[in-house]
Amino acid sequence: MSSFDPINESVLRRKLDEAQVACESLQVFSELDSTNAYLMRQTEAEGFQVCVAEAQTHGRGRRGKPWLAPMGSGLTFSCVQRLSSTQGRLAGFSLAVGITLAEKLTYLGLPRVALKWPNDLCVDGKKLAGLLIEVQPSVVGKSAVVTGIGLNYALSSEQSKEIDQPCVGVTQLGLGLSRSELLAELLIALAQAYEDYEERGFSSFYSRWSRWDLLQGREVNLILPKRILQGVAKGVDQSGCLRILVAGQLRTFSSGEVSVRVAQ
Ligand code: BTN
């Protein structure tokens, strides 16, 4: 395990300034309950805000699962900005964030990045990062949309064993950037993604999905609250719903957990 490389706030601020990201607030904590929970408590504020924690005591994952990331092993951070949220307009936002991260990590040199619908970032079937989007709806105006990201940076084999699924960190894949440099790059891309989504919704991301789609053409199980459906994944529709061919019929799903079926 490499030595702990703490987040350097001045590197972060300098890189965001250089990229002209208008960041209203940037807070780096050594420990916090959860960066998502923190920003969900601040949703009255305006503009792009960022919260980073070296360690979380109650890191939240999707479907109520905890997110475990030992100090220094990953990046755990969230950002928030207000977005128009009329008529299901936010449905594709989590896919848009996944696409944004996949594109940036690939640009930075990571090999074989893929997305497992709706937004798990994987390499060679191992989890590289997870996203948790939480929305504080507003009756008038725009909703506060919190994007939380847990990205594996340098995981020792002992740490990997404590996680309930195969996972991989960016240093194992040869990325040489410090945690602060990598975080700055991801935040710059995320600030742009919020802007693009506000302007054009999922339409500016839709055609970019297929490049990263890990499930395309594969036999999958879709785990729904009361049953499991089997079918073949056929990409996403224009609002980001998963399309699955089930018994000769093309159906779309806005939620559910997908697993790839292993050939018997
Ligand atoms: C998943 O289950 O795949 C989503 C994991 C999201 C974890 C991140 S870590 C930073 C942010 N704060 C949280 O409490 N959760 C998200």
mmCIF file of C-alpha atoms and ligand atoms in Angstrom, residues 33-37 51 56 58-63 65-69 75-78 119-120 127 129-134 146-151 165, ligand 1:
data_model
loop_
_atom_site.group_PDB
_atom_site.id
_atom_site.type_symbol
_atom_site.label_atom_id
_atom_site.label_comp_id
_atom_site.label_asym_id
_atom_site.label_seq_id
_atom_site.Cartn_x
_atom_site.Cartn_y
_atom_site.Cartn_z
ATOM 1 C CA ASP A 33 -20.628 11.570 8.277
ATOM 2 C CA SER A 34 -21.186 11.679 4.512
ATOM 3 C CA THR A 35 -20.354 14.298 1.882
ATOM 4 C CA ASN A 36 -23.775 13.705 0.285
ATOM 5 C CA ALA A 37 -25.550 14.142 3.623
ATOM 6 C CA CYS A 51 -17.517 18.905 -0.325
ATOM 7 C CA GLN A 56 -16.717 9.222 6.071
ATOM 8 C CA HIS A 58 -21.615 6.989 7.407
ATOM 9 C CA GLY A 59 -20.774 6.868 3.701
ATOM 10 C CA ARG A 60 -23.949 6.154 1.746
ATOM 11 C CA GLY A 61 -24.123 3.813 -1.226
ATOM 12 C CA ARG A 62 -27.034 3.054 -3.546
ATOM 13 C CA ARG A 63 -30.020 1.015 -2.328
ATOM 14 C CA LYS A 65 -25.959 0.124 1.378
ATOM 15 C CA PRO A 66 -23.018 1.697 3.227
ATOM 16 C CA TRP A 67 -20.030 2.930 1.222
ATOM 17 C CA LEU A 68 -16.778 1.828 2.819
ATOM 18 C CA ALA A 69 -13.556 3.587 1.888
ATOM 19 C CA LEU A 75 -11.746 9.788 -3.256
ATOM 20 C CA THR A 76 -15.029 10.493 -1.482
ATOM 21 C CA PHE A 77 -16.643 13.730 -2.505
ATOM 22 C CA SER A 78 -19.888 15.375 -3.574
ATOM 23 C CA ASN A 119 -23.848 4.407 -13.355
ATOM 24 C CA ASP A 120 -21.267 1.987 -11.921
ATOM 25 C CA LYS A 127 -15.871 -1.726 -9.626
ATOM 26 C CA ALA A 129 -16.328 3.997 -8.733
ATOM 27 C CA GLY A 130 -19.932 4.386 -7.681
ATOM 28 C CA LEU A 131 -22.245 7.382 -7.876
ATOM 29 C CA LEU A 132 -25.121 8.396 -5.668
ATOM 30 C CA ILE A 133 -27.376 11.172 -6.935
ATOM 31 C CA GLU A 134 -29.762 12.709 -4.402
ATOM 32 C CA VAL A 146 -26.278 16.359 -5.189
ATOM 33 C CA THR A 147 -23.797 14.076 -6.943
ATOM 34 C CA GLY A 148 -21.727 11.891 -4.626
ATOM 35 C CA ILE A 149 -18.772 9.950 -5.940
ATOM 36 C CA GLY A 150 -16.742 7.226 -4.316
ATOM 37 C CA LEU A 151 -13.750 6.347 -6.466
ATOM 38 C CA GLN A 165 -17.624 -7.085 -4.626
HETATM 39 C C1 BTN B 1 -22.727 3.076 -4.961
HETATM 40 O O1 BTN B 1 -23.345 2.390 -4.138
HETATM 41 O O2 BTN B 1 -22.186 2.563 -5.936
HETATM 42 C C2 BTN B 1 -22.667 4.571 -4.798
HETATM 43 C C3 BTN B 1 -21.588 4.955 -3.836
HETATM 44 C C4 BTN B 1 -21.467 6.448 -3.624
HETATM 45 C C5 BTN B 1 -20.492 6.767 -2.517
HETATM 46 C C6 BTN B 1 -20.169 8.229 -2.453
HETATM 47 S S1 BTN B 1 -18.764 8.522 -1.420
HETATM 48 C C7 BTN B 1 -19.063 10.234 -1.480
HETATM 49 C C8 BTN B 1 -20.551 10.428 -1.388
HETATM 50 N N1 BTN B 1 -20.966 10.488 -0.005
HETATM 51 C C9 BTN B 1 -21.710 9.441 0.338
HETATM 52 O O3 BTN B 1 -22.165 9.224 1.476
HETATM 53 N N2 BTN B 1 -21.889 8.639 -0.717
HETATM 54 C C10 BTN B 1 -21.243 9.150 -1.908
#
